[in-house]
């Protein structure tokens, strides 16, 4: 967990001066982990810190334990509304992953964003998720909604040609991740 906090802190410090960095806190309890998920465009828009982005939706497993949150996006509270969870960062290395939702080890990789449909990235960190009613392969899933091509570190657009870190499989559409400054 300390390694993740240090990484997020370094990236936040590297943010542009015009944008305040993330307001980090450890939340405990249920959360969605979208690290290995893809995202599909919803056709709607989402506003993040006054900027408008295309909205994406990811299907993510719901886990329990400590996780890192950005309070700037969560009304300064770890408590999610009834039937919902927050999508947060975690140091969990083995977790359920699509398409079977079997527990697999996290495999971190990088990719370069493109202008082709699905060639971007998505940011689900500290955005709300709606828990699904039915378990899949014994796993609670949630539909998480967040911006496409928005940097989790600076809340600014991630341009085509950016390098992004993700745990999503190669070929995933708009993988959840973070641009590498």
Coordinates of N, CA, C and O in Angstrom, one line a residue:
X1 N 0.8 -1.2 0.0 CA 0.0 0.0 0.0 C 0.9 1.2 0.0 O 0.6 2.2 -0.7
X2 N 2.0 1.2 0.8 CA 2.9 2.4 0.8 C 3.4 2.7 -0.6 O 3.6 3.9 -0.9
X3 N 3.7 1.7 -1.4 CA 4.2 1.8 -2.7 C 3.2 2.6 -3.6 O 3.6 3.5 -4.3
X4 N 2.0 2.2 -3.5 CA 0.9 2.9 -4.3 C 0.8 4.3 -3.9 O 0.7 5.2 -4.7
X5 N 0.7 4.6 -2.6 CA 0.6 5.9 -2.1 C 1.7 6.8 -2.6 O 1.6 7.9 -3.0
X6 N 3.0 6.2 -2.5 CA 4.1 7.0 -3.0 C 4.0 7.3 -4.5 O 4.3 8.4 -4.9
X7 N 3.6 6.3 -5.3 CA 3.4 6.6 -6.7 C 2.4 7.6 -7.0 O 2.6 8.5 -7.8
X8 N 1.2 7.5 -6.4 CA 0.2 8.5 -6.6 C 0.6 9.9 -6.1 O 0.4 10.9 -6.8
X9 N 1.3 9.9 -5.0 CA 1.8 11.2 -4.5 C 2.8 11.9 -5.5 O 2.7 13.0 -5.8
X10 N 3.7 11.1 -6.0 CA 4.7 11.6 -7.0 C 4.0 12.1 -8.2 O 4.3 13.2 -8.7
X11 N 3.0 11.3 -8.7 CA 2.3 11.8 -9.9 C 1.5 13.0 -9.6 O 1.4 13.9 -10.5
X12 N 0.9 13.1 -8.4 CA 0.1 14.3 -8.1 C 1.0 15.5 -8.0 O 0.6 16.6 -8.4
X13 N 2.2 15.4 -7.4 CA 3.1 16.5 -7.3 C 3.5 17.0 -8.7 O 3.7 18.2 -8.9
X14 N 3.6 16.1 -9.7 CA 4.0 16.4 -11.0 C 2.9 17.1 -11.8 O 3.1 17.4 -12.9
X15 N 1.7 17.3 -11.2 CA 0.6 17.9 -11.9 C 0.9 19.3 -12.2 O 1.7 19.9 -11.6
X16 N 0.1 19.8 -13.2 CA 0.3 21.2 -13.5 C -0.1 22.1 -12.4 O -1.0 21.7 -11.6
X17 N 0.5 23.2 -12.2 CA 0.2 24.1 -11.1 C -1.2 24.6 -11.1 O -1.8 24.9 -10.0
X18 N -1.9 24.7 -12.3 CA -3.2 25.2 -12.3 C -4.2 24.2 -11.8 O -5.3 24.6 -11.4
X19 N -3.9 23.0 -11.7 CA -4.8 22.0 -11.2 C -4.3 21.4 -9.9 O -3.2 21.0 -9.8
X20 N -5.1 21.4 -8.8 CA -4.7 20.8 -7.6 C -4.7 19.3 -7.7 O -5.5 18.7 -8.4
X21 N -3.7 18.7 -7.1 CA -3.5 17.3 -7.2 C -4.6 16.6 -6.4 O -5.4 17.2 -5.7
X22 N -4.6 15.2 -6.5 CA -5.6 14.4 -5.7 C -5.5 14.7 -4.2 O -4.4 14.9 -3.7
X23 N -6.6 14.6 -3.5 CA -6.7 14.7 -2.1 C -6.8 13.2 -1.6 O -7.9 12.7 -1.6
X24 N -5.7 12.6 -1.3 CA -5.6 11.2 -1.0 C -6.1 10.8 0.4 O -5.8 11.5 1.4
X25 N -6.8 9.7 0.4 CA -7.3 9.1 1.7 C -7.4 7.6 1.5 O -7.7 7.1 0.4
X26 N -7.2 6.9 2.6 CA -7.4 5.4 2.6 C -8.8 5.2 3.0 O -9.2 5.7 4.1
X27 N -9.6 4.5 2.2 CA -11.0 4.1 2.5 C -11.0 2.6 2.9 O -10.2 1.9 2.3
X28 N -11.8 2.2 3.7 CA -11.9 0.8 4.1 C -13.3 0.3 3.9 O -14.3 1.0 4.1
X29 N -13.5 -0.9 3.4 CA -14.8 -1.5 3.1 C -14.9 -1.9 1.7 O -13.9 -2.2 1.0
X30 N -16.1 -1.9 1.1 CA -16.3 -2.3 -0.3 C -15.9 -1.3 -1.2 O -16.0 -0.1 -1.0
X31 N -15.3 -1.7 -2.3 CA -14.9 -0.8 -3.4 C -14.8 -1.6 -4.7 O -14.7 -2.8 -4.7
X32 N -14.9 -1.0 -5.8 CA -14.7 -1.6 -7.1 C -13.3 -1.4 -7.6 O -12.7 -0.3 -7.4
X33 N -12.6 -2.5 -8.1 CA -11.3 -2.4 -8.6 C -11.3 -2.5 -10.1 O -11.5 -3.6 -10.6
X34 N -11.1 -1.4 -10.8 CA -11.3 -1.4 -12.3 C -9.9 -1.5 -13.0 O -9.8 -1.4 -14.2
X35 N -8.8 -1.8 -12.3 CA -7.5 -1.8 -12.8 C -7.3 -2.7 -14.1 O -6.5 -2.3 -15.0
X36 N -8.1 -3.8 -14.2 CA -7.9 -4.6 -15.4 C -9.1 -4.6 -16.3 O -9.3 -5.5 -17.1
X37 N -9.9 -3.5 -16.2 CA -11.2 -3.5 -17.0 C -11.0 -2.6 -18.2 O -10.1 -1.7 -18.3
X38 N -11.9 -2.8 -19.1 CA -12.0 -2.0 -20.3 C -13.2 -1.0 -20.1 O -13.9 -1.1 -19.1
X39 N -13.4 -0.1 -21.0 CA -14.5 0.8 -20.9 C -15.2 1.0 -22.3 O -14.5 1.1 -23.3
X40 N -16.5 1.1 -22.3 CA -17.2 1.4 -23.5 C -17.8 2.8 -23.4 O -18.3 3.2 -22.3
X41 N -17.8 3.6 -24.4 CA -18.5 4.9 -24.4 C -20.0 4.8 -24.2 O -20.6 3.9 -24.8
X42 N -20.5 5.6 -23.4 CA -22.0 5.6 -23.1 C -22.8 6.5 -24.0 O -24.0 6.4 -24.1
X43 N -22.1 7.4 -24.7 CA -22.8 8.4 -25.5 C -23.2 9.6 -24.7 O -23.7 10.6 -25.3
X44 N -22.8 9.6 -23.4 CA -23.1 10.8 -22.6 C -21.8 11.5 -22.3 O -20.7 11.0 -22.6
X45 N -21.9 12.6 -21.6 CA -20.8 13.4 -21.1 C -20.7 13.3 -19.6 O -21.7 13.1 -18.9
X46 N -19.5 13.6 -19.1 CA -19.3 13.7 -17.6 C -18.4 14.9 -17.4 O -17.5 15.1 -18.1
X47 N -18.7 15.6 -16.3 CA -17.9 16.8 -16.0 C -17.0 16.4 -14.8 O -17.4 15.9 -13.8
X48 N -15.7 16.7 -15.0 CA -14.7 16.5 -13.9 C -14.0 17.8 -13.7 O -13.3 18.4 -14.6
X49 N -14.1 18.4 -12.5 CA -13.4 19.6 -12.1 C -13.7 20.7 -13.1 O -12.8 21.4 -13.5
X50 N -14.9 20.8 -13.6 CA -15.3 21.8 -14.6 C -15.1 21.5 -16.0 O -15.5 22.3 -16.9
X51 N -14.3 20.5 -16.3 CA -14.1 20.1 -17.7 C -15.0 18.9 -18.2 O -15.3 18.0 -17.4
X52 N -15.4 19.0 -19.4 CA -16.4 18.0 -19.9 C -15.6 16.9 -20.7 O -14.8 17.3 -21.6
X53 N -15.9 15.7 -20.5 CA -15.3 14.5 -21.2 C -16.4 13.6 -21.6 O -17.5 13.6 -21.1
X54 N -16.1 12.7 -22.6 CA -17.0 11.7 -23.0 C -17.0 10.7 -21.8 O -16.0 10.4 -21.2
X55 N -18.2 10.1 -21.5 CA -18.3 9.2 -20.4 C -18.1 7.8 -20.9 O -18.6 7.4 -22.0
X56 N -17.5 6.9 -20.1 CA -17.3 5.5 -20.3 C -17.9 4.7 -19.2 O -18.1 5.2 -18.1
X57 N -18.2 3.4 -19.4 CA -18.7 2.5 -18.4 C -17.8 1.3 -18.4 O -17.5 0.8 -19.5
X58 N -17.4 0.9 -17.2 CA -16.5 -0.3 -17.1 C -17.3 -1.3 -16.1 O -17.9 -0.9 -15.2
X59 N -17.1 -2.6 -16.4 CA -17.6 -3.6 -15.5 C -16.4 -4.0 -14.6 O -15.3 -4.4 -15.1
X60 N -16.5 -3.9 -13.3 CA -15.4 -4.1 -12.4 C -15.8 -5.0 -11.2 O -17.0 -4.9 -10.7
X61 N -14.9 -5.8 -10.7 CA -15.2 -6.6 -9.5 C -15.3 -5.8 -8.2 O -14.5 -4.8 -8.1
X62 N -16.1 -6.1 -7.3 CA -16.3 -5.5 -6.0 C -15.4 -6.3 -5.0 O -15.6 -7.5 -4.9
X63 N -14.5 -5.6 -4.4 CA -13.6 -6.2 -3.4 C -13.9 -5.5 -2.0 O -14.6 -4.5 -1.9
X64 N -13.2 -6.0 -1.0 CA -13.3 -5.4 0.3 C -12.0 -5.3 0.9 O -11.1 -6.2 0.8
X65 N -11.7 -4.1 1.6 CA -10.4 -3.9 2.2 C -10.0 -2.4 2.1 O -10.8 -1.6 1.7
X66 N -8.8 -2.1 2.4 CA -8.3 -0.7 2.3 C -8.0 -0.4 0.8 O -7.5 -1.3 0.1
X67 N -8.3 0.8 0.4 CA -8.0 1.3 -1.0 C -7.8 2.8 -0.9 O -8.3 3.5 0.0
X68 N -7.1 3.3 -2.0 CA -6.8 4.7 -2.1 C -7.8 5.4 -2.9 O -8.2 5.0 -4.0
X69 N -8.3 6.6 -2.3 CA -9.3 7.4 -2.9 C -8.9 8.8 -3.1 O -8.0 9.3 -2.4
X70 N -9.5 9.5 -4.0 CA -9.3 10.9 -4.2 C -10.6 11.6 -3.7 O -11.6 11.6 -4.3
X71 N -10.5 12.2 -2.5 CA -11.6 12.8 -1.9 C -12.2 14.0 -2.7 O -13.3 14.3 -2.5
X72 N -11.4 14.6 -3.6 CA -11.9 15.7 -4.4 C -13.0 15.3 -5.3 O -13.9 16.1 -5.6
X73 N -13.1 14.0 -5.6 CA -14.2 13.5 -6.5 C -15.3 12.7 -5.7 O -16.2 12.3 -6.4
X74 N -15.1 12.6 -4.4 CA -16.0 11.8 -3.6 C -16.7 12.6 -2.5 O -17.1 12.0 -1.5
X75 N -16.9 13.8 -2.7 CA -17.6 14.7 -1.7 C -16.9 14.5 -0.3 O -17.6 14.6 0.7
X76 N -15.6 14.3 -0.3 CA -14.8 14.2 0.9 C -15.3 13.1 1.8 O -15.2 13.2 3.0
X77 N -15.9 12.0 1.3 CA -16.4 10.9 2.1 C -16.2 9.6 1.4 O -16.4 9.4 0.2
X78 N -15.7 8.6 2.2 CA -15.6 7.2 1.7 C -16.9 6.5 1.6 O -17.0 5.5 0.9
X79 N -17.9 7.0 2.2 CA -19.2 6.3 2.2 C -19.9 6.5 0.9 O -20.2 7.6 0.4
X80 N -20.2 5.4 0.2 CA -21.0 5.4 -1.0 C -22.5 5.4 -0.8 O -22.9 4.8 0.2
X81 N -23.3 5.9 -1.7 CA -24.7 5.8 -1.5 C -25.2 4.4 -1.6 O -24.5 3.5 -2.1
X82 N -26.3 4.1 -1.0 CA -26.8 2.7 -0.9 C -26.9 2.1 -2.3 O -27.3 2.7 -3.3
X83 N -26.4 0.9 -2.4 CA -26.4 0.1 -3.7 C -25.2 0.5 -4.6 O -25.1 0.0 -5.7
X84 N -24.4 1.4 -4.1 CA -23.2 1.8 -4.9 C -21.9 1.6 -4.2 O -21.9 1.4 -3.0
X85 N -20.8 1.6 -4.9 CA -19.5 1.6 -4.3 C -18.6 2.6 -5.1 O -19.0 3.0 -6.2
X86 N -17.5 3.0 -4.6 CA -16.6 3.8 -5.3 C -15.6 2.9 -6.0 O -15.2 1.9 -5.5
X87 N -15.1 3.4 -7.1 CA -14.0 2.7 -7.8 C -12.7 3.3 -7.3 O -12.5 4.5 -7.4
X88 N -11.9 2.5 -6.7 CA -10.7 3.0 -6.0 C -9.4 2.2 -6.4 O -9.5 1.1 -7.1
X89 N -8.2 2.7 -6.1 CA -7.0 2.0 -6.3 C -6.7 1.1 -5.1 O -7.1 1.3 -4.0
X90 N -6.0 0.0 -5.4 CA -5.6 -0.9 -4.4 C -4.3 -1.6 -4.6 O -3.8 -1.6 -5.8
X91 N -3.7 -2.2 -3.6 CA -2.4 -2.9 -3.8 C -2.7 -4.4 -4.0 O -1.8 -5.2 -4.0
X92 N -3.9 -4.8 -4.2 CA -4.3 -6.2 -4.4 C -3.6 -6.7 -5.7 O -3.7 -6.0 -6.7
X93 N -2.9 -7.8 -5.7 CA -2.2 -8.3 -6.8 C -2.9 -9.4 -7.6 O -2.6 -9.7 -8.7
X94 N -3.9 -10.0 -6.9 CA -4.7 -11.1 -7.5 C -6.2 -10.8 -7.3 O -6.6 -10.6 -6.1
X95 N -6.9 -10.7 -8.4 CA -8.3 -10.3 -8.2 C -9.1 -10.8 -9.4 O -8.5 -11.1 -10.5
X96 N -10.5 -10.9 -9.3 CA -11.3 -11.3 -10.4 C -11.1 -10.4 -11.7 O -11.1 -9.2 -11.5
X97 N -11.0 -11.1 -12.8 CA -10.8 -10.3 -14.1 C -11.7 -10.9 -15.2 O -11.9 -12.1 -15.2
X98 N -12.2 -10.0 -16.1 CA -13.0 -10.4 -17.2 C -12.2 -11.3 -18.1 O -10.9 -11.2 -18.1
X99 N -12.8 -12.2 -18.9 CA -14.2 -12.3 -19.1 C -14.8 -13.3 -18.2 O -16.1 -13.3 -18.0
X100 N -14.1 -14.2 -17.5 CA -14.7 -15.2 -16.7 C -14.8 -14.8 -15.2 O -15.6 -15.4 -14.5
X101 N -14.2 -13.7 -14.8 CA -14.2 -13.2 -13.5 C -13.5 -14.2 -12.5 O -13.7 -14.1 -11.3
X102 N -12.6 -15.0 -13.0 CA -11.8 -15.9 -12.2 C -10.7 -15.0 -11.6 O -10.3 -14.0 -12.2
X103 N -10.2 -15.3 -10.4 CA -9.1 -14.6 -9.8 C -7.8 -14.9 -10.6 O -7.5 -16.1 -10.8
X104 N -7.1 -13.8 -11.0 CA -5.9 -14.0 -11.8 C -4.9 -12.9 -11.3 O -5.3 -11.9 -10.7
X105 N -3.6 -13.2 -11.5 CA -2.6 -12.1 -11.1 C -2.7 -10.9 -12.0 O -3.0 -11.0 -13.2
X106 N -2.5 -9.8 -11.4 CA -2.4 -8.5 -12.1 C -1.2 -8.5 -13.0 O -0.1 -8.9 -12.5
X107 N -1.3 -8.1 -14.2 CA -0.2 -8.0 -15.1 C -0.2 -6.5 -15.7 O -1.1 -6.2 -16.5
X108 N 0.7 -5.7 -15.2 CA 0.8 -4.3 -15.6 C 1.5 -4.2 -16.9 O 2.6 -4.8 -17.1
X109 N 1.0 -3.4 -17.8 CA 1.6 -3.1 -19.0 C 1.4 -1.7 -19.4 O 0.7 -0.9 -18.7
X110 N 2.1 -1.2 -20.5 CA 1.8 0.1 -21.0 C 1.4 0.0 -22.4 O 1.6 -1.0 -23.1
X111 N 0.7 1.0 -22.9 CA 0.3 1.1 -24.3 C 0.2 2.6 -24.6 O 0.3 3.5 -23.8
X112 N 0.2 2.9 -25.9 CA 0.1 4.2 -26.4 C -1.3 4.5 -27.0 O -1.8 3.7 -27.8
X113 N -2.0 5.5 -26.6 CA -3.3 5.8 -27.0 C -3.3 6.2 -28.5 O -2.4 6.7 -29.1
X114 N -4.5 5.8 -29.2 CA -4.6 6.1 -30.6 C -6.0 6.8 -30.8 O -6.8 6.9 -29.9
X115 N -6.2 7.3 -32.0 CA -7.5 8.0 -32.3 C -8.5 7.0 -32.8 O -9.7 7.4 -33.0
X116 N -8.2 5.7 -33.0 CA -9.2 4.7 -33.4 C -10.2 4.5 -32.3 O -9.9 4.6 -31.1
X117 N -11.4 4.1 -32.6 CA -12.4 3.8 -31.6 C -11.9 2.7 -30.7 O -11.4 1.7 -31.1
X118 N -12.0 3.0 -29.3 CA -11.5 2.1 -28.3 C -10.0 2.2 -28.1 O -9.5 1.5 -27.2
X119 N -9.3 3.1 -28.8 CA -7.9 3.2 -28.7 C -7.5 4.2 -27.6 O -6.3 4.5 -27.5
X120 N -8.4 4.7 -26.9 CA -8.1 5.7 -25.8 C -7.9 5.0 -24.5 O -7.6 3.8 -24.4
X121 N -8.1 5.7 -23.4 CA -8.0 5.2 -22.1 C -9.2 5.7 -21.3 O -9.9 6.6 -21.7
X122 N -9.4 5.1 -20.1 CA -10.4 5.6 -19.3 C -9.9 5.7 -17.8 O -9.0 5.1 -17.4
X123 N -10.6 6.6 -17.1 CA -10.2 6.9 -15.7 C -11.5 6.6 -14.9 O -12.5 7.3 -15.0
X124 N -11.4 5.6 -14.0 CA -12.6 5.2 -13.2 C -12.2 5.5 -11.7 O -13.1 5.3 -10.9
X125 N -11.1 6.1 -11.4 CA -10.6 6.3 -10.0 C -11.5 7.3 -9.3 O -11.6 8.4 -9.7
X126 N -12.1 6.8 -8.2 CA -12.9 7.7 -7.3 C -14.2 8.1 -8.0 O -14.7 9.2 -7.6
X127 N -14.7 7.4 -8.9 CA -16.0 7.6 -9.5 C -17.0 6.6 -9.0 O -16.6 5.5 -8.6
X128 N -18.3 6.9 -9.1 CA -19.3 6.0 -8.5 C -19.6 4.8 -9.4 O -19.5 4.8 -10.7
X129 N -19.9 3.7 -8.8 CA -20.3 2.4 -9.5 C -21.6 1.9 -8.9 O -21.9 2.0 -7.7
X130 N -22.4 1.3 -9.8 CA -23.7 0.7 -9.4 C -23.5 -0.8 -9.3 O -23.1 -1.4 -10.3
X131 N -23.7 -1.3 -8.1 CA -23.6 -2.8 -7.9 C -24.7 -3.5 -8.7 O -25.8 -3.1 -8.7
X132 N -24.2 -4.6 -9.4 CA -25.2 -5.4 -10.1 C -25.9 -6.4 -9.1 O -25.3 -6.8 -8.1
X133 N -27.1 -6.8 -9.5 CA -27.9 -7.6 -8.6 C -27.4 -9.1 -8.6 O -27.4 -9.7 -7.5
X134 N -26.9 -9.6 -9.7 CA -26.6 -11.0 -9.8 C -25.0 -11.2 -9.8 O -24.3 -10.4 -10.5
X135 N -24.6 -12.2 -9.1 CA -23.1 -12.5 -9.1 C -22.8 -13.2 -10.4 O -23.7 -13.9 -10.9
X136 N -21.6 -13.1 -10.8 CA -21.1 -13.8 -12.0 C -19.9 -14.6 -11.5 O -18.9 -14.1 -11.0
X137 N -20.0 -16.0 -11.6 CA -18.9 -16.9 -11.2 C -18.6 -16.6 -9.7 O -17.4 -16.6 -9.3
X138 N -19.6 -16.3 -8.9 CA -19.4 -16.0 -7.5 C -18.9 -14.6 -7.2 O -18.6 -14.3 -6.0
X139 N -18.8 -13.7 -8.2 CA -18.2 -12.4 -8.0 C -19.2 -11.3 -8.1 O -20.0 -11.3 -9.1
X140 N -19.2 -10.4 -7.1 CA -20.1 -9.2 -7.2 C -19.4 -8.3 -8.2 O -18.2 -8.0 -8.1
X141 N -20.2 -7.8 -9.1 CA -19.7 -6.8 -10.1 C -20.4 -5.5 -10.0 O -21.5 -5.4 -9.4
X142 N -19.8 -4.5 -10.6 CA -20.4 -3.2 -10.6 C -20.1 -2.5 -11.9 O -19.1 -2.7 -12.5
X143 N -21.1 -1.7 -12.3 CA -20.9 -0.8 -13.5 C -20.4 0.5 -13.0 O -21.1 1.2 -12.3
X144 N -19.2 0.9 -13.5 CA -18.5 2.1 -13.0 C -18.5 3.1 -14.2 O -18.3 2.7 -15.3
X145 N -18.8 4.3 -13.8 CA -18.9 5.4 -14.8 C -17.9 6.5 -14.6 O -17.8 7.0 -13.5
X146 N -17.1 6.8 -15.6 CA -16.0 7.8 -15.5 C -15.7 8.3 -16.8 O -16.2 7.9 -17.9
X147 N -14.7 9.2 -16.9 CA -14.3 9.9 -18.1 C -13.4 9.1 -19.0 O -12.6 8.3 -18.5
X148 N -13.6 9.3 -20.3 CA -12.6 8.7 -21.3 C -11.6 9.8 -21.5 O -11.9 11.0 -21.7
X149 N -10.3 9.3 -21.6 CA -9.2 10.2 -22.0 C -9.0 11.4 -21.0 O -8.7 12.5 -21.5
X150 N -9.2 11.1 -19.7 CA -9.0 12.1 -18.7 C -7.9 11.6 -17.8 O -7.9 10.5 -17.3
X151 N -6.9 12.5 -17.4 CA -5.8 12.1 -16.6 C -6.3 12.0 -15.1 O -6.8 13.0 -14.6
X152 N -6.0 10.9 -14.4 CA -6.4 10.8 -13.0 C -5.4 11.7 -12.2 O -5.8 12.0 -11.0
X153 N -4.3 12.2 -12.7 CA -3.4 13.0 -12.0 C -3.7 14.5 -12.1 O -3.4 15.2 -11.1
X154 N -4.1 14.9 -13.2 CA -4.3 16.3 -13.5 C -5.7 16.8 -13.9 O -5.9 18.0 -14.0
X155 N -6.6 15.8 -14.1 CA -8.0 16.1 -14.5 C -8.0 16.9 -15.8 O -8.9 17.6 -16.1
X156 N -7.0 16.7 -16.7 CA -7.0 17.3 -18.0 C -7.0 16.2 -19.0 O -6.9 15.0 -18.7
X157 N -7.2 16.6 -20.3 CA -7.3 15.6 -21.4 C -6.0 14.9 -21.6 O -4.9 15.4 -21.5
X158 N -6.1 13.6 -21.9 CA -5.0 12.8 -22.3 C -5.0 12.7 -23.8 O -5.9 12.2 -24.4
X159 N -4.0 13.4 -24.5 CA -3.9 13.4 -25.9 C -3.6 12.1 -26.6 O -2.9 11.2 -25.9
X160 N -4.0 11.9 -27.8 CA -3.6 10.8 -28.6 C -2.0 10.7 -28.6 O -1.4 11.7 -28.7
X161 N -1.5 9.5 -28.5 CA -0.1 9.3 -28.5 C 0.5 9.3 -27.1 O 1.7 9.2 -26.9
X162 N -0.3 9.3 -26.1 CA 0.1 9.3 -24.7 C 0.4 7.8 -24.3 O -0.3 6.9 -24.7
X163 N 1.4 7.7 -23.4 CA 1.7 6.3 -22.8 C 0.9 6.2 -21.5 O 0.9 7.1 -20.7
X164 N 0.2 5.1 -21.4 CA -0.7 4.8 -20.3 C -0.4 3.5 -19.7 O -0.1 2.5 -20.4
X165 N -0.4 3.4 -18.3 CA -0.2 2.2 -17.6 C -1.6 1.6 -17.3 O -2.5 2.3 -16.9
X166 N -1.7 0.3 -17.4 CA -3.0 -0.4 -17.2 C -2.7 -1.9 -16.8 O -1.6 -2.4 -17.1
X167 N -3.7 -2.6 -16.2 CA -3.6 -4.0 -16.0 C -4.6 -4.7 -16.9 O -4.8 -5.9 -16.8
X168 N -5.3 -3.9 -17.8 CA -6.3 -4.5 -18.7 C -5.5 -5.3 -19.8 O -4.4 -5.1 -20.1
X169 N -6.2 -6.3 -20.3 CA -5.6 -7.2 -21.3 C -5.3 -6.5 -22.6 O -6.0 -5.5 -22.9
X170 N -4.3 -6.9 -23.3 CA -4.0 -6.4 -24.6 C -5.3 -6.5 -25.5 O -5.9 -7.5 -25.5
X171 N -5.6 -5.4 -26.2 CA -6.8 -5.4 -27.1 C -8.0 -4.9 -26.4 O -9.1 -4.8 -27.0
X172 N -8.0 -4.6 -25.1 CA -9.1 -4.1 -24.4 C -9.5 -2.7 -24.9 O -8.6 -1.9 -25.3
X173 N -10.7 -2.4 -25.0 CA -11.2 -1.2 -25.5 C -11.1 -0.1 -24.4 O -11.6 -0.3 -23.2
X174 N -10.5 1.0 -24.6 CA -10.3 2.1 -23.7 C -9.9 1.6 -22.3 O -10.7 1.8 -21.3
X175 N -8.8 0.9 -22.1 CA -8.4 0.3 -20.9 C -8.4 1.4 -19.7 O -8.0 2.5 -19.9
X176 N -8.8 0.9 -18.5 CA -8.7 1.8 -17.4 C -7.3 1.9 -17.0 O -6.5 0.9 -17.0
X177 N -6.8 3.1 -16.7 CA -5.4 3.3 -16.3 C -5.1 4.7 -16.1 O -6.0 5.6 -15.9
X178 N -3.8 5.0 -16.1 CA -3.4 6.4 -15.9 C -2.2 6.7 -16.8 O -1.4 5.8 -17.1
X179 N -2.3 7.9 -17.4 CA -1.2 8.3 -18.3 C 0.1 8.5 -17.5 O 0.1 8.8 -16.3
X180 N 1.2 8.2 -18.2 CA 2.5 8.4 -17.5 C 3.1 9.7 -17.9 O 3.3 10.0 -19.1
X181 N 3.2 10.6 -16.9 CA 3.7 12.0 -17.2 C 5.1 12.0 -17.8 O 5.9 11.1 -17.5

